[in-house]
């Protein structure tokens, strides 16, 4: 059992290190450009959000955060992306506040939202509407991320669902799905629904674990 646990921890460490770093690169590129124009308040705001993001996410190597901290990570990420995209991302939160002190492995929301921002928007959309819902159902904590973006055709959706297990075609959603299952078991994970030109819904399920 100890050997199996060590292997799972090693796998978790590797998967955690794979969280997509291009967001950091894009953010720093924007900060550099904005810093040239000294006195821009948006640059200071962006730097603050970025530093807050990494202050929480690194957090002395802890793999588990409160849901409140995980939401703060997401808010920092979206603030940076809204500066980058001129405020086009509109986010509505519906969160059961009684769950904010419950625990989750970190960085499961940001990669999903990053995927929505990257693939959900197009040049014809003036804004991208996101809905973040967190609630409890039968002893599980449910995270729902819905975007009213491009959505996927059935064949695209089938490929994405296949990649959740195989890891082919990118590791963002696969990474989240695999980390959840590695930590909590096969009954949990990431589930995705999508309709072309309507939008996409990603659901994450983890057990409810809260401090007494």
PDB file of C-alpha atoms in Angstrom:
ATOM      1  CA  UNK A   1       0.000   0.000   0.000  1.00  0.00           C
ATOM      2  CA  UNK A   2       2.814   2.411   0.885  1.00  0.00           C
ATOM      3  CA  UNK A   3       4.519   1.699  -2.430  1.00  0.00           C
ATOM      4  CA  UNK A   4       1.276   2.306  -4.337  1.00  0.00           C
ATOM      5  CA  UNK A   5       0.745   5.568  -2.443  1.00  0.00           C
ATOM      6  CA  UNK A   6       4.284   6.714  -3.254  1.00  0.00           C
ATOM      7  CA  UNK A   7       3.720   6.003  -6.941  1.00  0.00           C
ATOM      8  CA  UNK A   8       0.453   7.975  -6.885  1.00  0.00           C
ATOM      9  CA  UNK A   9       2.162  10.900  -5.134  1.00  0.00           C
ATOM     10  CA  UNK A  10       4.932  10.881  -7.740  1.00  0.00           C
ATOM     11  CA  UNK A  11       2.344  10.864 -10.524  1.00  0.00           C
ATOM     12  CA  UNK A  12       0.503  13.750  -8.856  1.00  0.00           C
ATOM     13  CA  UNK A  13       3.739  15.739  -8.591  1.00  0.00           C
ATOM     14  CA  UNK A  14       4.501  15.210 -12.273  1.00  0.00           C
ATOM     15  CA  UNK A  15       1.000  16.149 -13.382  1.00  0.00           C
ATOM     16  CA  UNK A  16       0.993  19.218 -11.128  1.00  0.00           C
ATOM     17  CA  UNK A  17       4.220  20.420 -12.756  1.00  0.00           C
ATOM     18  CA  UNK A  18       2.573  20.152 -16.193  1.00  0.00           C
ATOM     19  CA  UNK A  19      -0.028  22.863 -15.543  1.00  0.00           C
ATOM     20  CA  UNK A  20       0.086  24.970 -18.660  1.00  0.00           C
ATOM     21  CA  UNK A  21       2.793  27.650 -18.283  1.00  0.00           C
ATOM     22  CA  UNK A  22       1.927  29.670 -21.404  1.00  0.00           C
ATOM     23  CA  UNK A  23      -0.521  31.745 -19.348  1.00  0.00           C
ATOM     24  CA  UNK A  24       2.458  33.046 -17.320  1.00  0.00           C
ATOM     25  CA  UNK A  25       4.406  33.822 -20.472  1.00  0.00           C
ATOM     26  CA  UNK A  26       1.495  35.741 -22.019  1.00  0.00           C
ATOM     27  CA  UNK A  27       0.909  37.687 -18.807  1.00  0.00           C
ATOM     28  CA  UNK A  28       4.563  38.659 -18.423  1.00  0.00           C
ATOM     29  CA  UNK A  29       4.741  39.706 -22.069  1.00  0.00           C
ATOM     30  CA  UNK A  30       1.804  42.018 -21.527  1.00  0.00           C
ATOM     31  CA  UNK A  31       3.338  43.418 -18.338  1.00  0.00           C
ATOM     32  CA  UNK A  32       6.585  44.188 -20.164  1.00  0.00           C
ATOM     33  CA  UNK A  33       4.774  46.070 -22.917  1.00  0.00           C
ATOM     34  CA  UNK A  34       2.654  48.012 -20.457  1.00  0.00           C
ATOM     35  CA  UNK A  35       5.596  48.834 -18.215  1.00  0.00           C
ATOM     36  CA  UNK A  36       7.206  50.696 -21.126  1.00  0.00           C
ATOM     37  CA  UNK A  37       4.354  53.131 -20.843  1.00  0.00           C
ATOM     38  CA  UNK A  38       5.185  54.165 -17.313  1.00  0.00           C
ATOM     39  CA  UNK A  39       2.345  55.211 -15.088  1.00  0.00           C
ATOM     40  CA  UNK A  40      -0.223  52.812 -16.504  1.00  0.00           C
ATOM     41  CA  UNK A  41      -2.400  51.670 -13.596  1.00  0.00           C
ATOM     42  CA  UNK A  42      -3.455  48.561 -15.506  1.00  0.00           C
ATOM     43  CA  UNK A  43       0.146  47.332 -15.459  1.00  0.00           C
ATOM     44  CA  UNK A  44       0.315  47.616 -11.693  1.00  0.00           C
ATOM     45  CA  UNK A  45      -3.041  45.848 -11.408  1.00  0.00           C
ATOM     46  CA  UNK A  46      -1.856  43.051 -13.652  1.00  0.00           C
ATOM     47  CA  UNK A  47       1.383  42.593 -11.733  1.00  0.00           C
ATOM     48  CA  UNK A  48      -0.512  42.482  -8.447  1.00  0.00           C
ATOM     49  CA  UNK A  49      -2.953  39.857  -9.735  1.00  0.00           C
ATOM     50  CA  UNK A  50      -0.114  37.755 -11.108  1.00  0.00           C
ATOM     51  CA  UNK A  51       1.855  37.892  -7.875  1.00  0.00           C
ATOM     52  CA  UNK A  52      -1.281  37.026  -5.891  1.00  0.00           C
ATOM     53  CA  UNK A  53      -1.921  34.081  -8.199  1.00  0.00           C
ATOM     54  CA  UNK A  54       1.519  32.617  -7.599  1.00  0.00           C
ATOM     55  CA  UNK A  55       1.548  33.461  -3.909  1.00  0.00           C
ATOM     56  CA  UNK A  56      -1.530  31.289  -3.450  1.00  0.00           C
ATOM     57  CA  UNK A  57      -0.713  28.565  -5.962  1.00  0.00           C
ATOM     58  CA  UNK A  58       2.873  27.977  -4.815  1.00  0.00           C
ATOM     59  CA  UNK A  59       1.997  28.250  -1.100  1.00  0.00           C
ATOM     60  CA  UNK A  60       5.066  26.360   0.159  1.00  0.00           C
ATOM     61  CA  UNK A  61       4.388  23.406  -2.122  1.00  0.00           C
ATOM     62  CA  UNK A  62       0.961  22.579  -0.688  1.00  0.00           C
ATOM     63  CA  UNK A  63      -1.157  20.510  -3.080  1.00  0.00           C
ATOM     64  CA  UNK A  64      -4.441  21.189  -1.267  1.00  0.00           C
ATOM     65  CA  UNK A  65      -6.214  24.546  -0.897  1.00  0.00           C
ATOM     66  CA  UNK A  66      -9.554  25.702   0.408  1.00  0.00           C
ATOM     67  CA  UNK A  67     -12.196  26.262  -2.240  1.00  0.00           C
ATOM     68  CA  UNK A  68     -12.078  29.934  -1.296  1.00  0.00           C
ATOM     69  CA  UNK A  69      -8.362  30.028  -2.196  1.00  0.00           C
ATOM     70  CA  UNK A  70      -9.008  28.125  -5.424  1.00  0.00           C
ATOM     71  CA  UNK A  71     -11.629  30.714  -6.370  1.00  0.00           C
ATOM     72  CA  UNK A  72      -9.179  33.513  -5.602  1.00  0.00           C
ATOM     73  CA  UNK A  73      -6.701  31.909  -8.015  1.00  0.00           C
ATOM     74  CA  UNK A  74      -9.386  31.889 -10.685  1.00  0.00           C
ATOM     75  CA  UNK A  75     -10.317  35.526 -10.035  1.00  0.00           C
ATOM     76  CA  UNK A  76      -6.660  36.578 -10.368  1.00  0.00           C
ATOM     77  CA  UNK A  77      -6.338  34.655 -13.624  1.00  0.00           C
ATOM     78  CA  UNK A  78      -9.513  36.180 -15.075  1.00  0.00           C
ATOM     79  CA  UNK A  79      -8.453  39.685 -14.045  1.00  0.00           C
ATOM     80  CA  UNK A  80      -5.223  39.271 -15.992  1.00  0.00           C
ATOM     81  CA  UNK A  81      -7.001  37.825 -19.020  1.00  0.00           C
ATOM     82  CA  UNK A  82      -9.555  40.645 -18.992  1.00  0.00           C
ATOM     83  CA  UNK A  83      -6.753  43.205 -19.129  1.00  0.00           C
ATOM     84  CA  UNK A  84      -5.290  41.257 -22.017  1.00  0.00           C
ATOM     85  CA  UNK A  85      -8.590  40.974 -23.923  1.00  0.00           C
ATOM     86  CA  UNK A  86     -10.052  44.373 -23.086  1.00  0.00           C
ATOM     87  CA  UNK A  87     -12.666  43.226 -20.598  1.00  0.00           C
ATOM     88  CA  UNK A  88     -14.455  40.848 -22.970  1.00  0.00           C
ATOM     89  CA  UNK A  89     -14.787  38.031 -20.402  1.00  0.00           C
ATOM     90  CA  UNK A  90     -17.935  38.373 -18.292  1.00  0.00           C
ATOM     91  CA  UNK A  91     -18.098  36.013 -15.323  1.00  0.00           C
ATOM     92  CA  UNK A  92     -21.056  35.199 -13.097  1.00  0.00           C
ATOM     93  CA  UNK A  93     -20.459  33.254  -9.873  1.00  0.00           C
ATOM     94  CA  UNK A  94     -23.036  31.125  -8.070  1.00  0.00           C
ATOM     95  CA  UNK A  95     -21.162  29.671  -5.106  1.00  0.00           C
ATOM     96  CA  UNK A  96     -22.422  28.000  -1.945  1.00  0.00           C
ATOM     97  CA  UNK A  97     -20.449  30.008   0.596  1.00  0.00           C
ATOM     98  CA  UNK A  98     -20.714  27.196   3.143  1.00  0.00           C
ATOM     99  CA  UNK A  99     -18.254  25.272   0.954  1.00  0.00           C
ATOM    100  CA  UNK A 100     -15.513  27.932   0.863  1.00  0.00           C
ATOM    101  CA  UNK A 101     -13.579  26.325   3.725  1.00  0.00           C
ATOM    102  CA  UNK A 102     -13.780  22.842   2.212  1.00  0.00           C
ATOM    103  CA  UNK A 103     -10.694  21.368   0.588  1.00  0.00           C
ATOM    104  CA  UNK A 104      -9.680  20.711  -3.005  1.00  0.00           C
ATOM    105  CA  UNK A 105      -6.486  19.857  -4.811  1.00  0.00           C
ATOM    106  CA  UNK A 106      -5.228  23.105  -6.277  1.00  0.00           C
ATOM    107  CA  UNK A 107      -5.476  24.458  -9.793  1.00  0.00           C
ATOM    108  CA  UNK A 108      -8.446  22.510 -11.064  1.00  0.00           C
ATOM    109  CA  UNK A 109     -10.575  25.532 -12.071  1.00  0.00           C
ATOM    110  CA  UNK A 110      -8.036  27.758 -13.827  1.00  0.00           C
ATOM    111  CA  UNK A 111      -7.009  25.220 -16.529  1.00  0.00           C
ATOM    112  CA  UNK A 112     -10.671  24.579 -17.368  1.00  0.00           C
ATOM    113  CA  UNK A 113     -11.446  28.291 -17.637  1.00  0.00           C
ATOM    114  CA  UNK A 114      -8.256  28.849 -19.631  1.00  0.00           C
ATOM    115  CA  UNK A 115      -9.483  26.209 -22.070  1.00  0.00           C
ATOM    116  CA  UNK A 116     -12.846  28.000 -22.324  1.00  0.00           C
ATOM    117  CA  UNK A 117     -11.179  31.360 -22.983  1.00  0.00           C
ATOM    118  CA  UNK A 118      -8.780  29.896 -25.519  1.00  0.00           C
ATOM    119  CA  UNK A 119     -11.280  27.872 -27.549  1.00  0.00           C
ATOM    120  CA  UNK A 120     -14.655  29.403 -26.682  1.00  0.00           C
ATOM    121  CA  UNK A 121     -14.140  32.917 -27.998  1.00  0.00           C
ATOM    122  CA  UNK A 122     -13.844  34.050 -31.602  1.00  0.00           C
ATOM    123  CA  UNK A 123     -13.548  37.346 -33.438  1.00  0.00           C
ATOM    124  CA  UNK A 124     -17.309  37.636 -33.920  1.00  0.00           C
ATOM    125  CA  UNK A 125     -18.017  37.466 -30.187  1.00  0.00           C
ATOM    126  CA  UNK A 126     -17.931  40.844 -28.486  1.00  0.00           C
ATOM    127  CA  UNK A 127     -17.783  39.113 -25.136  1.00  0.00           C
ATOM    128  CA  UNK A 128     -17.513  35.652 -23.654  1.00  0.00           C
ATOM    129  CA  UNK A 129     -19.963  34.822 -20.887  1.00  0.00           C
ATOM    130  CA  UNK A 130     -18.755  32.429 -18.204  1.00  0.00           C
ATOM    131  CA  UNK A 131     -20.793  30.925 -15.382  1.00  0.00           C
ATOM    132  CA  UNK A 132     -19.036  29.379 -12.381  1.00  0.00           C
ATOM    133  CA  UNK A 133     -21.248  27.347 -10.069  1.00  0.00           C
ATOM    134  CA  UNK A 134     -20.129  25.465  -6.945  1.00  0.00           C
ATOM    135  CA  UNK A 135     -22.553  23.412  -4.875  1.00  0.00           C
ATOM    136  CA  UNK A 136     -22.921  20.177  -2.902  1.00  0.00           C
ATOM    137  CA  UNK A 137     -24.765  17.120  -4.127  1.00  0.00           C
ATOM    138  CA  UNK A 138     -24.975  13.848  -2.203  1.00  0.00           C
ATOM    139  CA  UNK A 139     -21.711  14.318  -0.343  1.00  0.00           C
ATOM    140  CA  UNK A 140     -19.844  15.589  -3.387  1.00  0.00           C
ATOM    141  CA  UNK A 141     -18.690  19.071  -4.289  1.00  0.00           C
ATOM    142  CA  UNK A 142     -19.664  19.955  -7.837  1.00  0.00           C
ATOM    143  CA  UNK A 143     -17.892  22.622  -9.867  1.00  0.00           C
ATOM    144  CA  UNK A 144     -19.649  23.689 -13.062  1.00  0.00           C
ATOM    145  CA  UNK A 145     -17.899  25.900 -15.629  1.00  0.00           C
ATOM    146  CA  UNK A 146     -20.187  26.961 -18.460  1.00  0.00           C
ATOM    147  CA  UNK A 147     -19.195  29.160 -21.377  1.00  0.00           C
ATOM    148  CA  UNK A 148     -21.508  30.602 -24.010  1.00  0.00           C
ATOM    149  CA  UNK A 149     -18.828  30.325 -26.644  1.00  0.00           C
ATOM    150  CA  UNK A 150     -18.203  28.432 -29.855  1.00  0.00           C
ATOM    151  CA  UNK A 151     -19.002  24.997 -28.487  1.00  0.00           C
ATOM    152  CA  UNK A 152     -17.966  21.813 -30.267  1.00  0.00           C
ATOM    153  CA  UNK A 153     -19.325  19.642 -33.043  1.00  0.00           C
ATOM    154  CA  UNK A 154     -20.076  16.023 -32.043  1.00  0.00           C
ATOM    155  CA  UNK A 155     -16.880  14.693 -33.618  1.00  0.00           C
ATOM    156  CA  UNK A 156     -14.779  17.328 -31.806  1.00  0.00           C
ATOM    157  CA  UNK A 157     -16.467  16.521 -28.496  1.00  0.00           C
ATOM    158  CA  UNK A 158     -15.787  12.804 -28.997  1.00  0.00           C
ATOM    159  CA  UNK A 159     -12.075  13.525 -29.510  1.00  0.00           C
ATOM    160  CA  UNK A 160     -11.905  15.701 -26.398  1.00  0.00           C
ATOM    161  CA  UNK A 161     -13.601  13.013 -24.298  1.00  0.00           C
ATOM    162  CA  UNK A 162     -11.153  10.431 -25.634  1.00  0.00           C
ATOM    163  CA  UNK A 163      -8.218  12.705 -24.800  1.00  0.00           C
ATOM    164  CA  UNK A 164      -9.352  12.908 -21.161  1.00  0.00           C
ATOM    165  CA  UNK A 165      -8.238   9.304 -20.775  1.00  0.00           C
ATOM    166  CA  UNK A 166      -5.379   9.151 -23.298  1.00  0.00           C
ATOM    167  CA  UNK A 167      -3.841  12.592 -22.869  1.00  0.00           C
ATOM    168  CA  UNK A 168      -3.547  13.085 -26.642  1.00  0.00           C
ATOM    169  CA  UNK A 169      -4.226  16.482 -28.193  1.00  0.00           C
ATOM    170  CA  UNK A 170      -3.169  18.573 -25.200  1.00  0.00           C
ATOM    171  CA  UNK A 171      -2.966  18.032 -21.481  1.00  0.00           C
ATOM    172  CA  UNK A 172      -5.072  20.820 -19.923  1.00  0.00           C
ATOM    173  CA  UNK A 173      -8.344  19.004 -19.253  1.00  0.00           C
ATOM    174  CA  UNK A 174      -6.599  15.622 -19.140  1.00  0.00           C
ATOM    175  CA  UNK A 175      -4.306  16.971 -16.430  1.00  0.00           C
ATOM    176  CA  UNK A 176      -7.225  18.079 -14.246  1.00  0.00           C
ATOM    177  CA  UNK A 177      -9.168  14.855 -14.827  1.00  0.00           C
ATOM    178  CA  UNK A 178      -6.168  12.647 -14.012  1.00  0.00           C
ATOM    179  CA  UNK A 179      -5.165  14.584 -10.897  1.00  0.00           C
ATOM    180  CA  UNK A 180      -8.697  14.396  -9.510  1.00  0.00           C
ATOM    181  CA  UNK A 181      -8.885  10.645 -10.114  1.00  0.00           C
ATOM    182  CA  UNK A 182      -5.385  10.048  -8.761  1.00  0.00           C
ATOM    183  CA  UNK A 183      -6.283  11.862  -5.559  1.00  0.00           C
ATOM    184  CA  UNK A 184      -9.912  10.886  -4.993  1.00  0.00           C
ATOM    185  CA  UNK A 185     -10.535   7.703  -6.993  1.00  0.00           C
ATOM    186  CA  UNK A 186     -12.159   6.528 -10.218  1.00  0.00           C
ATOM    187  CA  UNK A 187     -15.634   7.702  -9.232  1.00  0.00           C
ATOM    188  CA  UNK A 188     -14.599  11.344  -9.495  1.00  0.00           C
ATOM    189  CA  UNK A 189     -13.189  13.483 -12.286  1.00  0.00           C
ATOM    190  CA  UNK A 190     -14.034  15.822 -15.132  1.00  0.00           C
ATOM    191  CA  UNK A 191     -17.093  15.503 -17.367  1.00  0.00           C
ATOM    192  CA  UNK A 192     -17.798  17.581 -20.465  1.00  0.00           C
ATOM    193  CA  UNK A 193     -20.843  18.469 -22.562  1.00  0.00           C
ATOM    194  CA  UNK A 194     -20.891  20.777 -25.563  1.00  0.00           C
ATOM    195  CA  UNK A 195     -23.097  21.954 -28.404  1.00  0.00           C
ATOM    196  CA  UNK A 196     -21.733  23.726 -31.451  1.00  0.00           C
ATOM    197  CA  UNK A 197     -22.437  27.481 -31.511  1.00  0.00           C
ATOM    198  CA  UNK A 198     -24.157  27.200 -28.117  1.00  0.00           C
ATOM    199  CA  UNK A 199     -21.367  26.587 -25.626  1.00  0.00           C
ATOM    200  CA  UNK A 200     -19.611  24.110 -23.389  1.00  0.00           C
ATOM    201  CA  UNK A 201     -20.195  22.844 -19.871  1.00  0.00           C
ATOM    202  CA  UNK A 202     -17.436  21.217 -17.837  1.00  0.00           C
ATOM    203  CA  UNK A 203     -18.312  19.558 -14.541  1.00  0.00           C
ATOM    204  CA  UNK A 204     -15.757  18.600 -11.899  1.00  0.00           C
ATOM    205  CA  UNK A 205     -16.681  16.278  -9.049  1.00  0.00           C
ATOM    206  CA  UNK A 206     -14.705  15.737  -5.853  1.00  0.00           C
ATOM    207  CA  UNK A 207     -15.682  14.390  -2.416  1.00  0.00           C
ATOM    208  CA  UNK A 208     -16.738  16.900   0.215  1.00  0.00           C
ATOM    209  CA  UNK A 209     -13.845  17.288   2.655  1.00  0.00           C
ATOM    210  CA  UNK A 210     -14.133  20.131   5.156  1.00  0.00           C
ATOM    211  CA  UNK A 211     -12.380  21.061   8.390  1.00  0.00           C
ATOM    212  CA  UNK A 212     -14.412  20.311  11.458  1.00  0.00           C
TER     213      UNK A 212
END
